[in-house]
Short mmCIF file of C-alpha atoms and ligand atoms in Angstrom, two decimals:
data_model
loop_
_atom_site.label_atom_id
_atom_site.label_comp_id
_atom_site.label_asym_id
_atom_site.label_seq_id
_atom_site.Cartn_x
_atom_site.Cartn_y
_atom_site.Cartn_z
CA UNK A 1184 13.41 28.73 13.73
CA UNK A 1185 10.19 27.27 12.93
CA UNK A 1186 8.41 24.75 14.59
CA UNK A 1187 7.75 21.06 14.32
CA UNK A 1188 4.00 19.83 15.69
CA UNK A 1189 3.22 16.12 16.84
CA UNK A 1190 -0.41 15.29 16.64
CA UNK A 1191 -1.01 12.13 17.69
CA UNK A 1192 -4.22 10.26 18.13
CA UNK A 1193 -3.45 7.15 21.18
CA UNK A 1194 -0.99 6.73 23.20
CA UNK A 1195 2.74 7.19 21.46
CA UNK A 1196 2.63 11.16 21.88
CA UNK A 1197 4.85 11.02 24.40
CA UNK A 1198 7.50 8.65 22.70
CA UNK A 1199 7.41 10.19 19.66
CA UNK A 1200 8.38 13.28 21.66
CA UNK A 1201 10.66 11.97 23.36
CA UNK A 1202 12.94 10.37 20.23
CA UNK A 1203 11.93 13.64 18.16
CA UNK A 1204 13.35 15.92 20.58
CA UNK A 1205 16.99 13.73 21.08
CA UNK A 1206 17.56 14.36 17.22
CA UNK A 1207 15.81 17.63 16.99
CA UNK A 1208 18.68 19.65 18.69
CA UNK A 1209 17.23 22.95 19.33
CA UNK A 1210 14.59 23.20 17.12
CA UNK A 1211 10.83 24.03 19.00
CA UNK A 1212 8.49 21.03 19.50
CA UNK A 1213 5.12 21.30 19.81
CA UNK A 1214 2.42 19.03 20.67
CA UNK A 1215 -1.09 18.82 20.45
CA UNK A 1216 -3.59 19.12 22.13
CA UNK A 1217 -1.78 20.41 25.12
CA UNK A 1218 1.53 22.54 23.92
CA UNK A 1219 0.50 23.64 20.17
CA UNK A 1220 1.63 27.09 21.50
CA UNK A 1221 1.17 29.85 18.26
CA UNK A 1222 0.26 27.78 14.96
CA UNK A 1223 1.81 30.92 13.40
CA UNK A 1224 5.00 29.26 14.15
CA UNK A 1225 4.52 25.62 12.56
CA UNK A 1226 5.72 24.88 9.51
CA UNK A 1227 5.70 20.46 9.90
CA UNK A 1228 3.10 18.75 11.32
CA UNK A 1229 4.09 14.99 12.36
CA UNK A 1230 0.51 13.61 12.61
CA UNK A 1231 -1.29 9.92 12.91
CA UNK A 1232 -4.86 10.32 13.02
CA UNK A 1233 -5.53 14.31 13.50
CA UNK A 1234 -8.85 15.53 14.15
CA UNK A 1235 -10.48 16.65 10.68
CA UNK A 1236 -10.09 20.40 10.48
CA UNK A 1237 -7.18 20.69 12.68
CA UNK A 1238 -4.53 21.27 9.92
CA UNK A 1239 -5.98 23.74 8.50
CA UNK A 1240 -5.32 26.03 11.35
CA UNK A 1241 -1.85 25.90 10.62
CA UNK A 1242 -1.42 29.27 8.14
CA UNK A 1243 2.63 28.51 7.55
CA UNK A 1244 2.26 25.02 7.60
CA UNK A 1245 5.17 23.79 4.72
CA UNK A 1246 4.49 19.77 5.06
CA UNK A 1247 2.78 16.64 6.97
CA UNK A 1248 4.34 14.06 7.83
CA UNK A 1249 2.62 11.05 8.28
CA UNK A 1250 3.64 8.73 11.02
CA UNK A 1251 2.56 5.55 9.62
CA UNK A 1252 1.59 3.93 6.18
CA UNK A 1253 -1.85 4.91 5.48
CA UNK A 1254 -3.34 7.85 4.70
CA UNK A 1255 -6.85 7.49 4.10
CA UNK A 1256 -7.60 9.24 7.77
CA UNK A 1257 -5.36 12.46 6.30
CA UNK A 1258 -6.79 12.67 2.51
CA UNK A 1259 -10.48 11.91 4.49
CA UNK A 1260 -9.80 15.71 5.80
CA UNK A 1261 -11.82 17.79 2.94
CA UNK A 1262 -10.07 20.67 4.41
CA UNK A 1263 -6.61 19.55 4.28
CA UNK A 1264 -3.85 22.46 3.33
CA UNK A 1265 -2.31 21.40 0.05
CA UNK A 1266 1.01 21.04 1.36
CA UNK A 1267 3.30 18.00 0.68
CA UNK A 1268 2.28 14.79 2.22
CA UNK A 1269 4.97 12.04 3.49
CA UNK A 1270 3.89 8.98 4.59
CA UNK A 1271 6.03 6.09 6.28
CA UNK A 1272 7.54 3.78 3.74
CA UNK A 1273 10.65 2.06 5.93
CA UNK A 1274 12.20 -1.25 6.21
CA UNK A 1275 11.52 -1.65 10.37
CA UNK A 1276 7.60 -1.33 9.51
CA UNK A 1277 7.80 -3.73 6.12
CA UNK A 1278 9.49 -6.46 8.20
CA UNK A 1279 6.97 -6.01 11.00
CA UNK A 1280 4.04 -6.69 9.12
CA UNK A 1281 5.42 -9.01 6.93
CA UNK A 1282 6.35 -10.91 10.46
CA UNK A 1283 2.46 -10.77 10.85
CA UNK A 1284 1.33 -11.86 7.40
CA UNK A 1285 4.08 -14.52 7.62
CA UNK A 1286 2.68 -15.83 10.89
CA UNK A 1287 -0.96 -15.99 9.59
CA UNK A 1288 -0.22 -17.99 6.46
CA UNK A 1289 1.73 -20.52 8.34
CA UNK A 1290 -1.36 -21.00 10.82
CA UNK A 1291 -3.84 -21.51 8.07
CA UNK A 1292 -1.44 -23.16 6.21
CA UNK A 1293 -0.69 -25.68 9.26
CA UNK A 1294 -3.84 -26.18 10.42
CA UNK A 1295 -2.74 -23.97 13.97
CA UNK A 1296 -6.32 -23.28 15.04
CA UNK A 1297 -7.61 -27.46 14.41
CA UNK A 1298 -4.72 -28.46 16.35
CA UNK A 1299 -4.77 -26.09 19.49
CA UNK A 1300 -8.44 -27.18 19.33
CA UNK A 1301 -7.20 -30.98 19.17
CA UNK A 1302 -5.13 -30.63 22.18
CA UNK A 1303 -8.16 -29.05 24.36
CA UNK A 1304 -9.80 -32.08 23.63
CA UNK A 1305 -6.17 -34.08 24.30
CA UNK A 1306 -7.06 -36.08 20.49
CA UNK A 1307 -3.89 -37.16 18.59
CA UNK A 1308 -5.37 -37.09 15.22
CA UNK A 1309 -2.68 -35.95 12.32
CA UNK A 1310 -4.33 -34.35 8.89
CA UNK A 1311 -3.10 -34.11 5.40
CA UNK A 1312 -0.32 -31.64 5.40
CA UNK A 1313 0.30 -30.01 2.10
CA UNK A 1314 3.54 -28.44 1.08
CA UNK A 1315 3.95 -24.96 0.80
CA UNK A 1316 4.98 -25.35 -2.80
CA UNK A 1317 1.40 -26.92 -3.39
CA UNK A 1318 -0.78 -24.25 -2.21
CA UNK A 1319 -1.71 -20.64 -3.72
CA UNK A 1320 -1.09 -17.33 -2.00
CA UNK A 1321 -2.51 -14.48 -3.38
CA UNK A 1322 -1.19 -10.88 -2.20
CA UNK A 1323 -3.90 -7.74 -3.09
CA UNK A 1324 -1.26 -4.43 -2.90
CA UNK A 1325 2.54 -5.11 -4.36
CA UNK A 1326 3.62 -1.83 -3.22
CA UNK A 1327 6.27 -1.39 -0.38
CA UNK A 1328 4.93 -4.35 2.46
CA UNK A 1329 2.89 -6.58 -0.57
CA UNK A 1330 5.89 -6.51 -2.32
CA UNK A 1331 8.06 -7.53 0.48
CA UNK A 1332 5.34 -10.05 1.75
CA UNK A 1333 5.28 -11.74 -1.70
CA UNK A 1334 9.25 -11.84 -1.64
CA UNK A 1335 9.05 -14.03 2.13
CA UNK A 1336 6.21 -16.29 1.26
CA UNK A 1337 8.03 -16.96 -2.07
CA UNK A 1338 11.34 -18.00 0.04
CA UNK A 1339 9.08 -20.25 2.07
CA UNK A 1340 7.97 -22.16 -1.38
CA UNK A 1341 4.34 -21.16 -1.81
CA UNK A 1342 2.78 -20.50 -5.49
CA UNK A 1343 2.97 -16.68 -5.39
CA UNK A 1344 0.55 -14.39 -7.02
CA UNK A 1345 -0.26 -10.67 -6.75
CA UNK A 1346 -2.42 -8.35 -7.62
CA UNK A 1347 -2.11 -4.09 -8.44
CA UNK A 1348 -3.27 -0.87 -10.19
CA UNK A 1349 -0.98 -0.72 -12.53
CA UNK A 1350 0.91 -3.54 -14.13
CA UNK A 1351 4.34 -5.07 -12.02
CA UNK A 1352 7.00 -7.70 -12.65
CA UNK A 1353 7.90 -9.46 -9.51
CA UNK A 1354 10.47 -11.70 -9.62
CA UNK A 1355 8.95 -15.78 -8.96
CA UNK A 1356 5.46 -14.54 -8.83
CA UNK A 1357 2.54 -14.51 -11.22
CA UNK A 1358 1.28 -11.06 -11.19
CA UNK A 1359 -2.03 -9.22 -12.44
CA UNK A 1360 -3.53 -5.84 -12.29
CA UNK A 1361 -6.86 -3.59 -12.55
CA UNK A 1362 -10.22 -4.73 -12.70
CA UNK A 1363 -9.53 -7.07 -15.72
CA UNK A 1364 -7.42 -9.23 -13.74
CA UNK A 1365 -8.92 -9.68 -10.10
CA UNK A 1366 -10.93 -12.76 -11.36
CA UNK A 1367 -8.23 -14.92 -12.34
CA UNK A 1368 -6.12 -13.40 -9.68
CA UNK A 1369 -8.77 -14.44 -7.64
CA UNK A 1370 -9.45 -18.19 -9.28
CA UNK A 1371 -6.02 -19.44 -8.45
CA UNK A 1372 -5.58 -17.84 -4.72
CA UNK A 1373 -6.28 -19.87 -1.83
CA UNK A 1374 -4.48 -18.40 0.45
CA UNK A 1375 -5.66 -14.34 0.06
CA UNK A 1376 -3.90 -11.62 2.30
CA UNK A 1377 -4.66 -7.77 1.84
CA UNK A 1378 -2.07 -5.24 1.92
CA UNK A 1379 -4.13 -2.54 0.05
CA UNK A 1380 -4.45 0.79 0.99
CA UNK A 1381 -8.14 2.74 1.39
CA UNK A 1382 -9.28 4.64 -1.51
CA UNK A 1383 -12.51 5.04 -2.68
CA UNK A 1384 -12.05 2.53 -5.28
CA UNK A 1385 -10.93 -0.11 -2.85
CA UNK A 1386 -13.42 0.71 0.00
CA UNK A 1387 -15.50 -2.69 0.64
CA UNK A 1388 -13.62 -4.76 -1.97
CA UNK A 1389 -13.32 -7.62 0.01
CA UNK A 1390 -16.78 -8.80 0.01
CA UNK A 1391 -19.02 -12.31 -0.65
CA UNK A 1392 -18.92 -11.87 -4.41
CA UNK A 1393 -14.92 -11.73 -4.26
CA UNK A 1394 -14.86 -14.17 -1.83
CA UNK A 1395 -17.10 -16.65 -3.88
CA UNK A 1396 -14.30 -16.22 -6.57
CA UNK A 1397 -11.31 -17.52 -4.06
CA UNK A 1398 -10.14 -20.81 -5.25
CA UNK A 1399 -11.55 -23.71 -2.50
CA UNK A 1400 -10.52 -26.74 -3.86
CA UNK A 1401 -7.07 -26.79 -3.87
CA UNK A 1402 -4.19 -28.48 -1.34
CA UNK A 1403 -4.90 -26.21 1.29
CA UNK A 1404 -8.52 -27.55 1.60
CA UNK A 1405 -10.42 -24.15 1.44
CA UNK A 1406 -9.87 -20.20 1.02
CA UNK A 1407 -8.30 -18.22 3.85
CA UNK A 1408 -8.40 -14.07 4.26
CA UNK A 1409 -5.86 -11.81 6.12
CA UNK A 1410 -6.41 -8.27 6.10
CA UNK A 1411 -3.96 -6.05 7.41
CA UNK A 1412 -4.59 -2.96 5.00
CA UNK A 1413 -7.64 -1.43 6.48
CA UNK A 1414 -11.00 -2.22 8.09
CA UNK A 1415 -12.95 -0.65 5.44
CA UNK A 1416 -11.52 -2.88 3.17
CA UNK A 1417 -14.08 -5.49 4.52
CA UNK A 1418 -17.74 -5.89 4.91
CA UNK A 1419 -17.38 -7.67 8.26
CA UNK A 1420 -20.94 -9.51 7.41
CA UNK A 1421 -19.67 -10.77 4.63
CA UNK A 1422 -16.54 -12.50 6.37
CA UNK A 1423 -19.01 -14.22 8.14
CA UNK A 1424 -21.43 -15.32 5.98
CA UNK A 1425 -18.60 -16.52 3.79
CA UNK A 1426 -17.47 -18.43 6.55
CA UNK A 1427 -21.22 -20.10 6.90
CA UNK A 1428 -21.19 -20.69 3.48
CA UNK A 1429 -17.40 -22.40 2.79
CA UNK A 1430 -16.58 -19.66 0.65
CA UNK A 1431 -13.73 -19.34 3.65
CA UNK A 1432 -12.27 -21.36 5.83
CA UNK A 1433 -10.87 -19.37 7.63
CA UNK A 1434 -10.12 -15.48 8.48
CA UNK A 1435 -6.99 -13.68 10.27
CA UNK A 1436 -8.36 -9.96 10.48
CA UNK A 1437 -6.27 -7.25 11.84
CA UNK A 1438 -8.14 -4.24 10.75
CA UNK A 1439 -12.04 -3.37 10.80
CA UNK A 1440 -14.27 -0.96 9.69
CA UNK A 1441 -14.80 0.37 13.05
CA UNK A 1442 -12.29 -0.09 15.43
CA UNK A 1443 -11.80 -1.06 18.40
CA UNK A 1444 -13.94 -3.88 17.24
CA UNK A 1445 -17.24 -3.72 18.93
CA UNK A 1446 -17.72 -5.61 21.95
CA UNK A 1447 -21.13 -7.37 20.16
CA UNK A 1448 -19.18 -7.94 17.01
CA UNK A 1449 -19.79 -11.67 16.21
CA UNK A 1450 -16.06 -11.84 15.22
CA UNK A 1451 -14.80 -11.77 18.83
CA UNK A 1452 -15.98 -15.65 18.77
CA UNK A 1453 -16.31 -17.05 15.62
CA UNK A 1454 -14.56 -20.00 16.00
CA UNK A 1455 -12.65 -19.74 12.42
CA UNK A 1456 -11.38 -16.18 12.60
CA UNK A 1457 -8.28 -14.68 14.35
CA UNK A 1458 -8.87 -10.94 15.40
CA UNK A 1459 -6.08 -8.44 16.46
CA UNK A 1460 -6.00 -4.35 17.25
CA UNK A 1461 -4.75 -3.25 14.51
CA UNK A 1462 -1.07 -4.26 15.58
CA UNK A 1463 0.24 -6.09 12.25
CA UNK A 1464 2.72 -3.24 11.89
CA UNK A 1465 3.49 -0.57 14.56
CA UNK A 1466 5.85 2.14 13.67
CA UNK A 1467 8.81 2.43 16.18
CA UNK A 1468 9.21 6.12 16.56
CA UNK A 1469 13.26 5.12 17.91
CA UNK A 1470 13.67 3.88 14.38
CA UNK A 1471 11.69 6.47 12.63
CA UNK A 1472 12.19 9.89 14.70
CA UNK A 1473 15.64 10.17 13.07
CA UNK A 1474 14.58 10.24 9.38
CA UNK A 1475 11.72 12.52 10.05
CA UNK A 1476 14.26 15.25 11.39
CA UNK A 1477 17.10 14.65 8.37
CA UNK A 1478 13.80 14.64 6.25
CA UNK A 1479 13.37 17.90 6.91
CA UNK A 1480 16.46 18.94 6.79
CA UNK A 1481 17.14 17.89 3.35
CA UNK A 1482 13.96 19.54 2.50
CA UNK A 1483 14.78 22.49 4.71
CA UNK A 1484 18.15 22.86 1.94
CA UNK A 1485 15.80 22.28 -0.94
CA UNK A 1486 15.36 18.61 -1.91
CA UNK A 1487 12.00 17.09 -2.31
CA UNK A 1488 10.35 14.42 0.94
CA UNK A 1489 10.68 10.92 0.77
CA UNK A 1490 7.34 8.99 -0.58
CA UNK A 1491 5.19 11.59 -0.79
CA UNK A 1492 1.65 10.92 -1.46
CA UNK A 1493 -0.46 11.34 -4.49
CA UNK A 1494 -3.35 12.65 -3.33
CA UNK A 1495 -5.36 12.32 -6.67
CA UNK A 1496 -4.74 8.26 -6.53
CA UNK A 1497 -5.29 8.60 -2.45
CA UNK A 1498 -2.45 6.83 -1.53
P1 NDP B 72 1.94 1.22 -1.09
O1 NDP B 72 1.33 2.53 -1.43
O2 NDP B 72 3.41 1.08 -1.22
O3 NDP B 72 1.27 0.08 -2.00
C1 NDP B 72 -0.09 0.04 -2.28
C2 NDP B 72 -0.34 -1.08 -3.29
O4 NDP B 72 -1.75 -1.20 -3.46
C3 NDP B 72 0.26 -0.79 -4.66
O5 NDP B 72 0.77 -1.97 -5.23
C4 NDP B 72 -0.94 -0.31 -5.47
O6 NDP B 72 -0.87 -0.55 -6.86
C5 NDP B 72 -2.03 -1.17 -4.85
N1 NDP B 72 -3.34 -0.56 -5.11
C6 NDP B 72 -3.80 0.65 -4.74
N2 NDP B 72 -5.03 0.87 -5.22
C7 NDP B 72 -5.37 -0.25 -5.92
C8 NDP B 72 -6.50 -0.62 -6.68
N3 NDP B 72 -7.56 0.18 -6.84
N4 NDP B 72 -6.48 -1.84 -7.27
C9 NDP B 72 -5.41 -2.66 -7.16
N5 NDP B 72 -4.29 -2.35 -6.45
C10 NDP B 72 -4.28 -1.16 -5.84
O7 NDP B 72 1.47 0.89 0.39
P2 NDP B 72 2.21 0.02 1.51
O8 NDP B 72 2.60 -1.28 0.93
O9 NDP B 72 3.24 0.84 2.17
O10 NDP B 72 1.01 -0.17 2.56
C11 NDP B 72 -0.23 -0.74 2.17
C12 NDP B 72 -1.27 -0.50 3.22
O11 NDP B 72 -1.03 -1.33 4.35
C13 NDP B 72 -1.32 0.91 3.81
O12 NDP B 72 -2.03 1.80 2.98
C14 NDP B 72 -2.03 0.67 5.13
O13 NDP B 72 -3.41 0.85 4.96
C15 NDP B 72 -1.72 -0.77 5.46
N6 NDP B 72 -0.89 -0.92 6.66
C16 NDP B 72 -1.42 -1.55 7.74
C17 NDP B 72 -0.66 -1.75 8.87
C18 NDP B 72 -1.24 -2.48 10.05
O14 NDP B 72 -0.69 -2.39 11.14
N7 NDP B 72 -2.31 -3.22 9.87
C19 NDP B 72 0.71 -1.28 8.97
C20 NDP B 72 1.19 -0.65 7.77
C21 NDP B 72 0.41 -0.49 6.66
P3 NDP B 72 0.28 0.12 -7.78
O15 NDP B 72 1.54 -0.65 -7.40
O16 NDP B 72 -0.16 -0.14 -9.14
O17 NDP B 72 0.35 1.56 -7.38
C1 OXD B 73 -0.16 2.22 9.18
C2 OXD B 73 -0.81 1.45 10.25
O1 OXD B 73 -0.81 2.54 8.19
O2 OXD B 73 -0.19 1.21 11.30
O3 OXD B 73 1.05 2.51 9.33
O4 OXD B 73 -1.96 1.05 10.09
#
């Protein structure tokens, strides 16, 4: 029977291992770099961040699976075998970064970071609290997590708009799409959180000119940015000068064009922006090992993988 690969870049090899082999029965794992064995025998490759090149050595290679959303490190690979490619579209990782986006928006929203620096300073000083249902959230990406993101903040009361490719209808939110709408997208948002994925026509979007465009006079007292599509979204000098300027007020970043973050970056401690490691949404591979097996299964007995990519759009 042929073989399934793992090639995993950091440090959930060995778990993904692990849960692959309890549902794999007695099908051959393999994993890279270590145990690849004879790439005659693969046929899936289960891969989050490969090296460039390494696919390609893989003559009877049938399909990739990628083990998370994005796939702008795969379609990056100019010599990538043009076999199907999955990518990770599943409720456990939707939740977990809507979690994240969720928690960002309510500590802008709140005032989190003025008030933790309040009690340093042990100052009981209340400011103007708007409601939710005053202020203007604006999600770029209404696919699978903007969708979903859009759907919570909505519950919570905000003003909901979005912004995609192609036209959508989303229930209680205003919506606009393509290059024609970004600016009045833009105009109304205060509150602006990135779920987009990295093509080449999204690469440095999120820059001073769009951030001049944000909407800074409404309830919420200024423009806020979360980013937890991808670092290359951003031009991290931007965020800052935008932050100098007022064009924001504030930044939650999750993702960055290089990561880890440099030690130097000026980022680390600007006072007005929240950095994580690229955490918003880790895949569990408990929750996901199981579908990638009955994946491909069902596509071992003929039927097509779930959310495959379009690799002419890029994601
Ligand atoms: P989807 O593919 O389901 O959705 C992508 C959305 O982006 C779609 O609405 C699409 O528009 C829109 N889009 C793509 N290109 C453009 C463009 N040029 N202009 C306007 N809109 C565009 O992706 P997911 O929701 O599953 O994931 C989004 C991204 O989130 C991933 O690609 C990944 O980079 C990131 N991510 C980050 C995580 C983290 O831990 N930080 C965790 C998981 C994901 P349309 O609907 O018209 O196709
Ligand atoms: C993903 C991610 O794309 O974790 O799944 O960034």
């Amino acid at each position: 029977m042929s073989a399934i690969l793992i090639a995993v870049d950091g440090s959930q090899a060995a778990e993904w291992l692990t849960n692959l082999r309890a549902h794999a029965k007695t099908r051959k794992l393999r994993i890279w770099p270590d145990a690849i064995g004879n790439p005659d025998d693969v046929a899936y490759a289960c891969v989050w961040n490969p090296p460039h090149g390494f696919l390609a050595g893989l003559p009877n290679l049938k399909a990739i699976i990628n083990l998370g959303a994005g796939v702008d490190h795969l379609l990056a690979d100019p010599t990538l075998p043009r076999v199907p490619v999955a990518r990770v579209a599943h409720a456990d990782l939707t939740t977990r970064v809507t979690e994240y986006v969720v928690l960002h928006v309510l500590m802008h929203h709140r005032r989190q970071r003025v008030y933790d620096a309040q009690q340093r300073q042990r100052l009981w000083r209340p400011h103007d609290q708007p409601g939710a249902s005053e202020v203007s959230v604006g999600v770029m990406g209404l696919g699978v997590i903007g969708s979903n993101v859009a759907d919570a903040l909505g519950r919570l009361g905000f003003k909901i708009a979005g912004w995609s490719r192609t036209a959508k209808d989303l229930p209680g939110a205003k919506t606009f799409h393509g290059a024609a709408g970004l600016d009045a997208f833009l105009a109304r948002t205060e509150i602006l959180i990135c779920l987009l994925p990295l093509t080449h026509e999204t690469k440095g979007i999120l820059n001073l000119a769009l951030f001049r465009k944000l909407k800074r006079d409404g309830p919420a007292s200024g423009a806020f940015l979360i980013n937890a599509g991808r670092g290359p979204l951003q031009v991290d000098a931007d965020i800052i000068a935008a932050l100098d300027e007022g064009a924001l007020e504030g930044a939650t970043l999750d993702v960055f064009p290089q990561e880890p973050l440099r030690p130097d970056s000026p980022l680390w401690s600007h006072s007005k922006v929240t950095v994580t490691p690229h955490n918003a949404g880790d895949i569990s591979p408990r929750v996901f090992a199981p579908e990638v097996i009955a994946q491909i299964e069902r596509f071992e007995r003929g039927a097509p993988l779930d959310n495959v990519v379009d690799r002419t759009r890029g994601y």
